[in-house]
Amino acid sequence: MGSSTWIGITQSRVDTFADATGDHQWIHTDPERAASGPFGAPVAHGYLTLSLFIPLFSELLIVRGVTTKVNYGLDRVRFPAPVQGGDRVRLTARLASADAVPEGGVQIAVDGTVEIDGGAKPAAVLRSLSRFYA
């Protein structure tokens, strides 16, 4: 399916995510304390990285002629490397399968990798399941 554009991860984005989820752990939201933590800087929440799948994936696949699009779930999610403030990430995706489902729908499985620009390891590796109904 290809790769999305790169997007920047700012401390502001991390703080906004922390406010939305109530997860204000210092490793994410306290740059001064995080500087002496295990990663040497604040890192984005893994679930923030995961939540970027939908907007990045929307760049790669446009589905027309359906009335309903459903995020059906995720399989095998892993976070091999942390995303630090200032990093850029993008999604590289591959269609793993497409199968008919009841009620006249189609379910697709997409293998996705959220890459960190210049990173040795990906930020997230996952399989996403989506359903489309006419």
Backbone as ProteinMPNN parsed JSONL, in Angstrom:
{"seq_chain_A": "MGSSTWIGITQSRVDTFADATGDHQWIHTDPERAASGPFGAPVAHGYLTLSLFIPLFSELLIVRGVTTKVNYGLDRVRFPAPVQGGDRVRLTARLASADAVPEGGVQIAVDGTVEIDGGAKPAAVLRSLSRFYA", "coords_chain_A": {"N_chain_A": [[0.818, -1.192, 0.0], [2.086, 1.121, 0.504], [3.679, 4.127, 1.803], [2.902, 6.636, 4.203], [2.856, 10.264, 4.564], [5.352, 12.009, 6.486], [4.859, 12.863, 9.914], [5.178, 15.243, 12.54], [6.034, 14.777, 15.973], [5.236, 16.545, 18.608], [5.908, 18.064, 21.817], [3.661, 19.362, 22.665], [1.61, 17.942, 21.352], [1.858, 15.485, 22.67], [1.245, 16.289, 25.295], [-1.417, 17.133, 24.948], [-2.607, 14.696, 24.278], [-2.17, 13.384, 26.694], [-3.846, 14.915, 28.35], [-6.325, 14.274, 27.184], [-6.555, 11.552, 27.737], [-6.008, 11.261, 30.404], [-3.617, 10.29, 31.25], [-0.944, 11.219, 32.697], [1.693, 10.521, 33.196], [5.026, 11.067, 34.249], [7.08, 10.4, 32.469], [6.135, 11.065, 30.043], [5.143, 13.704, 30.207], [6.736, 15.47, 31.689], [9.297, 17.167, 30.884], [11.745, 17.935, 32.141], [12.178, 16.093, 34.281], [12.03, 13.724, 32.78], [14.31, 13.916, 31.247], [16.315, 12.852, 32.798], [15.518, 10.297, 32.89], [14.938, 6.892, 31.678], [15.045, 7.159, 28.868], [16.188, 9.54, 28.282], [14.789, 11.77, 27.529], [11.458, 13.147, 27.195], [8.902, 10.826, 26.176], [6.521, 9.845, 23.697], [3.247, 8.587, 24.403], [2.614, 5.142, 24.007], [0.071, 4.501, 23.096], [-0.663, 6.886, 21.924], [0.995, 6.902, 19.688], [-0.093, 4.622, 18.45], [-2.692, 5.558, 17.97], [-2.323, 7.244, 15.851], [-2.433, 5.702, 13.638], [-4.915, 5.643, 12.169], [-5.319, 8.336, 10.955], [-2.953, 8.397, 9.394], [-3.187, 6.053, 7.868], [-5.418, 6.722, 6.414], [-4.394, 8.298, 4.437], [-3.396, 6.435, 2.703], [-5.345, 4.68, 1.768], [-8.312, 5.009, 0.122], [-11.651, 4.463, 0.267], [-14.404, 3.992, -1.684], [-17.947, 4.031, -2.413], [-19.134, 2.754, -0.299], [-21.262, 2.537, 2.589], [-20.722, 2.38, 5.239], [-17.921, 2.418, 7.346], [-15.891, 0.599, 9.461], [-13.788, 0.428, 12.236], [-12.57, -2.462, 13.153], [-10.821, -3.737, 14.874], [-7.658, -4.62, 16.431], [-4.684, -6.538, 15.995], [-1.853, -8.226, 17.399], [-0.216, -6.002, 18.428], [2.695, -4.135, 18.965], [5.283, -2.195, 20.559], [8.192, -1.461, 19.642], [10.155, 0.617, 19.836], [10.646, 3.755, 21.516], [8.977, 6.89, 20.866], [10.283, 10.018, 20.686], [9.855, 13.469, 21.681], [9.868, 15.726, 18.992], [10.599, 13.843, 17.146], [9.833, 12.413, 13.912], [7.221, 10.577, 12.433], [5.914, 7.949, 10.331], [3.559, 5.931, 8.508], [3.937, 2.743, 7.173], [2.303, 0.487, 5.15], [0.759, -2.709, 4.423], [-1.48, -4.643, 2.595], [-2.851, -7.415, 4.034], [-4.947, -9.243, 3.915], [-8.219, -9.724, 2.456], [-11.526, -10.287, 3.001], [-14.824, -11.593, 2.586], [-17.551, -10.799, 4.734], [-20.363, -11.491, 6.938], [-23.587, -9.919, 6.272], [-23.02, -8.606, 3.914], [-20.516, -7.37, 3.817], [-16.99, -6.456, 3.708], [-13.971, -7.473, 5.108], [-10.845, -6.191, 5.864], [-7.447, -6.921, 6.507], [-4.677, -5.237, 7.601], [-1.249, -4.951, 7.627], [0.733, -2.949, 9.523], [3.415, -0.632, 9.985], [4.728, 1.697, 12.08], [7.041, 3.943, 11.477], [10.031, 5.521, 12.686], [11.584, 8.439, 11.76], [14.8, 8.055, 10.733], [15.207, 6.213, 12.717], [16.351, 3.137, 14.212], [14.687, 1.072, 14.9], [11.171, 0.296, 14.579], [8.42, 2.356, 15.751], [5.927, 1.29, 16.246], [4.315, -1.807, 15.562], [1.811, -3.525, 13.912], [-1.34, -5.225, 13.306], [-4.145, -4.225, 11.685], [-7.686, -4.365, 11.646], [-10.341, -3.785, 9.518], [-13.714, -3.06, 8.588], [-15.957, -2.864, 5.85], [-19.023, -1.785, 4.559], [-21.568, -1.984, 2.077]], "CA_chain_A": [[0.0, 0.0, 0.0], [2.992, 2.254, 0.486], [4.003, 4.871, 3.02], [2.257, 7.935, 4.385], [3.773, 11.368, 4.783], [5.89, 12.097, 7.843], [4.262, 13.867, 10.789], [6.0, 15.526, 13.709], [5.506, 14.541, 17.315], [5.648, 17.647, 19.465], [5.53, 17.928, 23.225], [2.274, 19.816, 22.753], [0.747, 16.808, 20.955], [1.931, 14.519, 23.765], [0.496, 16.855, 26.425], [-2.84, 17.096, 24.595], [-3.017, 13.299, 24.415], [-2.211, 13.112, 28.136], [-5.075, 15.529, 28.856], [-7.486, 13.536, 26.674], [-6.623, 10.196, 28.305], [-5.76, 11.267, 31.843], [-2.328, 9.633, 31.513], [0.051, 12.283, 32.836], [2.929, 9.963, 33.74], [6.134, 12.001, 34.045], [7.914, 10.001, 31.328], [5.531, 11.711, 28.876], [4.727, 15.105, 30.341], [7.66, 16.292, 32.482], [10.577, 17.138, 30.158], [12.907, 18.044, 33.036], [12.372, 14.807, 34.951], [12.255, 12.695, 31.758], [15.69, 14.039, 30.761], [17.158, 11.958, 33.585], [14.87, 8.987, 32.877], [15.563, 5.833, 30.882], [15.176, 7.491, 27.448], [16.917, 10.802, 28.159], [13.861, 12.809, 27.077], [10.084, 12.64, 27.25], [8.495, 9.98, 25.052], [5.085, 9.799, 23.434], [2.52, 7.405, 24.845], [2.466, 4.128, 22.969], [-1.266, 4.592, 22.523], [-0.665, 8.033, 21.011], [1.58, 6.386, 18.447], [-1.085, 3.732, 17.861], [-3.851, 6.333, 17.504], [-1.978, 7.892, 14.591], [-2.653, 4.767, 12.532], [-6.075, 6.001, 11.338], [-5.07, 9.443, 10.023], [-1.897, 8.046, 8.445], [-3.746, 5.058, 6.963], [-6.366, 7.407, 5.532], [-3.63, 8.792, 3.283], [-3.002, 5.32, 1.845], [-6.478, 3.937, 1.23], [-9.593, 5.7, 0.023], [-12.671, 3.486, -0.1], [-15.62, 4.629, -2.185], [-19.06, 3.137, -2.68], [-19.596, 2.078, 0.911], [-22.037, 3.399, 3.477], [-20.206, 2.277, 6.599], [-16.545, 1.967, 7.565], [-15.784, 0.264, 10.881], [-12.53, -0.045, 12.796], [-13.007, -3.701, 13.782], [-9.923, -4.116, 15.951], [-6.214, -4.704, 16.216], [-4.009, -7.776, 16.383], [-0.391, -8.233, 17.486], [0.375, -4.67, 18.564], [3.942, -4.045, 19.736], [5.958, -0.902, 20.525], [9.612, -1.785, 19.768], [11.021, 1.753, 20.164], [9.889, 4.935, 21.931], [8.973, 8.101, 20.041], [10.614, 11.187, 21.493], [9.421, 14.752, 21.157], [10.702, 16.168, 17.89], [10.683, 12.788, 16.134], [8.82, 12.331, 12.876], [6.793, 9.206, 12.189], [5.034, 7.69, 9.197], [3.038, 4.576, 8.443], [4.094, 1.915, 5.986], [1.255, -0.516, 5.308], [0.623, -3.755, 3.42], [-2.734, -5.388, 2.699], [-2.577, -8.812, 4.354], [-6.053, -10.06, 3.436], [-9.535, -9.126, 2.246], [-12.462, -11.409, 3.048], [-16.235, -11.293, 2.764], [-18.115, -11.04, 6.067], [-21.83, -11.447, 6.883], [-24.261, -8.645, 6.022], [-22.541, -7.986, 2.692], [-19.331, -6.55, 4.035], [-15.635, -6.944, 3.453], [-13.015, -7.176, 6.171], [-9.451, -6.206, 5.432], [-6.383, -6.925, 7.51], [-3.554, -4.435, 7.126], [-0.049, -4.971, 8.455], [1.271, -1.599, 9.56], [4.619, -0.317, 10.739], [4.938, 3.118, 12.304], [8.495, 4.139, 11.452], [10.598, 6.759, 13.209], [12.557, 8.962, 10.794], [16.165, 7.847, 11.191], [15.255, 5.242, 13.809], [16.788, 1.779, 13.896], [13.544, 0.189, 15.126], [9.897, 0.996, 14.426], [7.714, 2.772, 16.959], [4.812, 0.363, 16.443], [4.062, -2.817, 14.545], [0.463, -3.959, 14.231], [-2.275, -5.633, 12.263], [-5.418, -3.545, 11.864], [-8.83, -4.988, 10.975], [-11.387, -2.823, 9.172], [-14.832, -3.618, 7.833], [-16.635, -1.931, 4.96], [-20.343, -2.278, 4.145], [-22.192, -1.222, 0.992]], "C_chain_A": [[0.858, 1.25, 0.0], [3.197, 2.888, 1.842], [3.282, 6.213, 3.029], [3.31, 9.042, 4.403], [4.283, 11.299, 6.229], [5.094, 13.135, 8.627], [5.132, 14.021, 12.033], [5.275, 15.251, 15.013], [6.081, 15.621, 18.23], [5.269, 17.362, 20.917], [4.088, 18.379, 23.426], [1.3, 18.696, 22.39], [0.709, 15.773, 22.077], [1.111, 15.014, 24.96], [-1.009, 16.834, 26.168], [-3.387, 15.684, 24.72], [-3.126, 12.929, 25.894], [-3.482, 13.7, 28.751], [-6.307, 14.737, 28.432], [-7.654, 12.19, 27.359], [-6.466, 10.159, 29.82], [-4.459, 10.588, 32.228], [-1.232, 10.695, 31.516], [1.353, 11.773, 33.452], [4.105, 10.85, 33.332], [6.987, 11.667, 32.835], [7.417, 10.652, 30.032], [5.458, 13.231, 29.014], [5.675, 16.01, 31.131], [9.048, 16.245, 31.823], [11.804, 17.171, 31.069], [13.192, 16.703, 33.719], [12.697, 13.699, 33.938], [13.672, 12.74, 31.199], [16.635, 13.128, 31.541], [16.56, 10.554, 33.682], [15.543, 8.032, 31.906], [15.781, 6.173, 29.406], [15.872, 8.828, 27.21], [16.076, 11.975, 27.689], [12.445, 12.276, 27.258], [9.77, 11.811, 26.006], [6.98, 10.03, 24.921], [4.496, 8.52, 24.023], [2.482, 6.396, 23.695], [1.105, 4.22, 22.3], [-1.45, 5.852, 21.681], [-0.113, 7.592, 19.656], [0.567, 5.501, 17.722], [-2.263, 4.516, 17.282], [-3.579, 7.043, 16.183], [-2.192, 6.986, 13.393], [-3.774, 5.248, 11.61], [-5.793, 7.207, 10.445], [-3.974, 9.139, 8.998], [-2.408, 7.036, 7.418], [-4.714, 5.696, 5.975], [-5.679, 8.037, 4.331], [-3.384, 7.684, 2.255], [-4.162, 4.592, 1.186], [-7.722, 4.801, 1.273], [-10.597, 4.677, -0.487], [-13.93, 4.25, -0.49], [-16.714, 3.577, -2.364], [-19.507, 2.33, -1.484], [-20.376, 3.068, 1.765], [-21.463, 3.439, 4.884], [-18.782, 1.748, 6.584], [-16.381, 1.773, 9.072], [-14.367, -0.173, 11.21], [-12.895, -1.263, 13.627], [-12.078, -4.144, 14.908], [-8.475, -4.157, 15.52], [-5.716, -6.067, 16.663], [-2.512, -7.485, 16.511], [0.242, -6.845, 17.557], [1.612, -4.737, 19.453], [4.532, -2.648, 19.557], [7.463, -1.109, 20.711], [10.516, -0.618, 20.181], [10.171, 2.957, 20.557], [10.018, 6.077, 20.915], [9.234, 9.281, 20.962], [10.048, 12.446, 20.852], [10.402, 15.232, 20.103], [10.894, 15.111, 16.82], [9.588, 12.97, 15.09], [8.502, 10.863, 12.647], [5.952, 9.141, 10.915], [4.591, 6.237, 9.273], [3.414, 3.951, 7.113], [3.137, 0.743, 6.18], [1.223, -1.475, 4.127], [-0.705, -4.469, 3.658], [-2.402, -6.859, 2.914], [-3.687, -9.727, 3.851], [-7.288, -9.198, 3.241], [-10.521, -10.271, 2.124], [-13.89, -10.91, 3.215], [-16.651, -11.62, 4.192], [-19.64, -10.958, 5.951], [-22.355, -10.013, 6.706], [-23.668, -7.895, 4.829], [-21.329, -7.105, 2.836], [-18.045, -7.221, 3.612], [-14.773, -6.545, 4.637], [-11.616, -7.231, 5.59], [-8.552, -6.238, 6.662], [-5.202, -6.199, 6.882], [-2.413, -4.55, 8.121], [0.586, -3.59, 8.372], [2.511, -1.495, 10.415], [4.709, 1.197, 10.852], [6.438, 3.305, 12.479], [8.857, 5.477, 12.087], [11.67, 7.203, 12.223], [13.962, 8.84, 11.378], [16.309, 6.817, 12.295], [15.666, 3.858, 13.343], [15.649, 0.774, 14.026], [12.268, 0.985, 14.912], [9.295, 1.373, 15.781], [6.566, 1.821, 17.279], [4.723, -0.581, 15.255], [2.711, -3.43, 14.904], [-0.236, -4.572, 13.03], [-3.616, -4.991, 12.632], [-6.496, -4.267, 11.068], [-9.892, -3.919, 10.757], [-12.475, -3.537, 8.399], [-15.513, -2.507, 7.045], [-17.941, -2.574, 4.506], [-20.922, -1.362, 3.087], [-23.509, -0.625, 1.454]], "O_chain_A": [[0.422, 2.312, -0.445], [2.932, 2.287, 2.883], [3.084, 6.836, 1.985], [4.505, 8.778, 4.273], [3.707, 10.613, 7.073], [4.699, 14.164, 8.078], [5.738, 13.062, 12.512], [4.069, 15.464, 15.136], [7.263, 15.601, 18.573], [4.414, 16.521, 21.196], [3.377, 17.833, 24.269], [0.276, 18.525, 23.053], [-0.355, 15.245, 22.399], [0.369, 14.241, 25.566], [-1.789, 16.548, 27.076], [-4.5, 15.488, 25.208], [-4.064, 12.243, 26.298], [-4.125, 13.057, 29.58], [-7.23, 14.547, 29.225], [-8.781, 11.731, 27.544], [-6.757, 9.143, 30.451], [-4.22, 10.334, 33.408], [-0.667, 11.026, 30.473], [2.039, 12.516, 34.153], [4.166, 11.326, 32.198], [7.567, 12.568, 32.23], [8.16, 10.777, 29.059], [5.684, 13.958, 28.046], [5.427, 17.212, 31.227], [9.872, 15.395, 32.16], [12.797, 16.499, 30.791], [14.332, 16.239, 33.726], [13.536, 12.839, 34.204], [14.186, 11.725, 30.728], [17.646, 12.68, 31.002], [17.032, 9.723, 34.457], [16.608, 8.338, 31.37], [16.615, 5.546, 28.752], [16.119, 9.205, 26.064], [16.604, 13.066, 27.473], [12.257, 11.076, 27.454], [10.303, 12.062, 24.925], [6.258, 10.229, 25.898], [5.177, 7.5, 24.123], [2.333, 6.781, 22.535], [0.988, 4.041, 21.088], [-2.315, 5.88, 20.805], [-0.697, 7.882, 18.612], [0.393, 5.622, 16.51], [-2.772, 4.171, 16.216], [-4.516, 7.404, 15.471], [-2.139, 7.445, 12.252], [-3.602, 5.259, 10.392], [-6.017, 7.104, 9.239], [-4.063, 9.582, 7.853], [-2.098, 7.147, 6.231], [-4.816, 5.257, 4.829], [-6.322, 8.284, 3.31], [-3.187, 7.965, 1.073], [-3.98, 3.951, 0.151], [-8.133, 5.266, 2.336], [-10.409, 4.092, -1.554], [-14.449, 5.053, 0.285], [-16.432, 2.382, -2.453], [-20.194, 1.32, -1.641], [-20.176, 4.28, 1.675], [-21.679, 4.394, 5.631], [-18.472, 0.768, 5.907], [-16.692, 2.666, 9.86], [-13.809, -1.044, 10.542], [-13.474, -1.118, 14.703], [-12.51, -4.861, 15.81], [-8.12, -3.781, 14.403], [-6.257, -6.67, 17.59], [-1.974, -6.616, 15.824], [1.163, -6.559, 16.793], [1.587, -5.312, 20.541], [4.312, -1.998, 18.536], [7.967, -0.951, 21.823], [11.545, -0.844, 20.817], [9.093, 3.162, 19.998], [11.021, 6.205, 20.214], [8.486, 9.512, 21.912], [9.795, 12.49, 19.648], [11.616, 15.158, 20.291], [11.306, 15.428, 15.704], [8.558, 13.594, 15.347], [9.391, 10.012, 12.664], [5.364, 10.133, 10.483], [5.167, 5.427, 9.999], [3.232, 4.555, 6.057], [3.145, 0.087, 7.221], [1.594, -1.132, 3.004], [-1.018, -4.852, 4.785], [-1.749, -7.48, 2.075], [-3.424, -10.847, 3.412], [-7.394, -8.098, 3.782], [-10.38, -11.129, 1.252], [-14.133, -9.919, 3.905], [-16.173, -12.586, 4.786], [-20.155, -10.415, 4.973], [-21.648, -9.038, 6.96], [-23.8, -6.674, 4.743], [-21.137, -6.18, 2.046], [-18.019, -8.387, 3.216], [-14.84, -5.411, 5.111], [-11.245, -8.189, 4.912], [-8.861, -5.66, 7.704], [-4.784, -6.514, 5.767], [-2.583, -4.28, 9.31], [0.935, -3.119, 7.29], [2.646, -2.174, 11.433], [4.761, 1.9, 9.843], [7.025, 2.889, 13.478], [8.088, 6.436, 12.03], [12.566, 6.428, 11.889], [14.271, 9.454, 12.399], [17.419, 6.569, 12.766], [15.367, 3.455, 12.22], [15.64, -0.253, 13.347], [12.269, 2.208, 15.046], [9.622, 0.785, 16.812], [6.266, 1.576, 18.447], [5.01, -0.216, 14.114], [2.483, -3.812, 16.052], [0.219, -4.452, 11.893], [-4.142, -5.186, 13.728], [-6.252, -4.726, 9.952], [-10.295, -3.231, 11.695], [-12.215, -4.484, 7.657], [-15.629, -1.371, 7.506], [-17.974, -3.743, 4.122], [-20.799, -0.139, 3.164], [-24.185, 0.052, 0.68]]}, "name": "protein", "num_of_chains": 1, "seq": "MGSSTWIGITQSRVDTFADATGDHQWIHTDPERAASGPFGAPVAHGYLTLSLFIPLFSELLIVRGVTTKVNYGLDRVRFPAPVQGGDRVRLTARLASADAVPEGGVQIAVDGTVEIDGGAKPAAVLRSLSRFYA"}
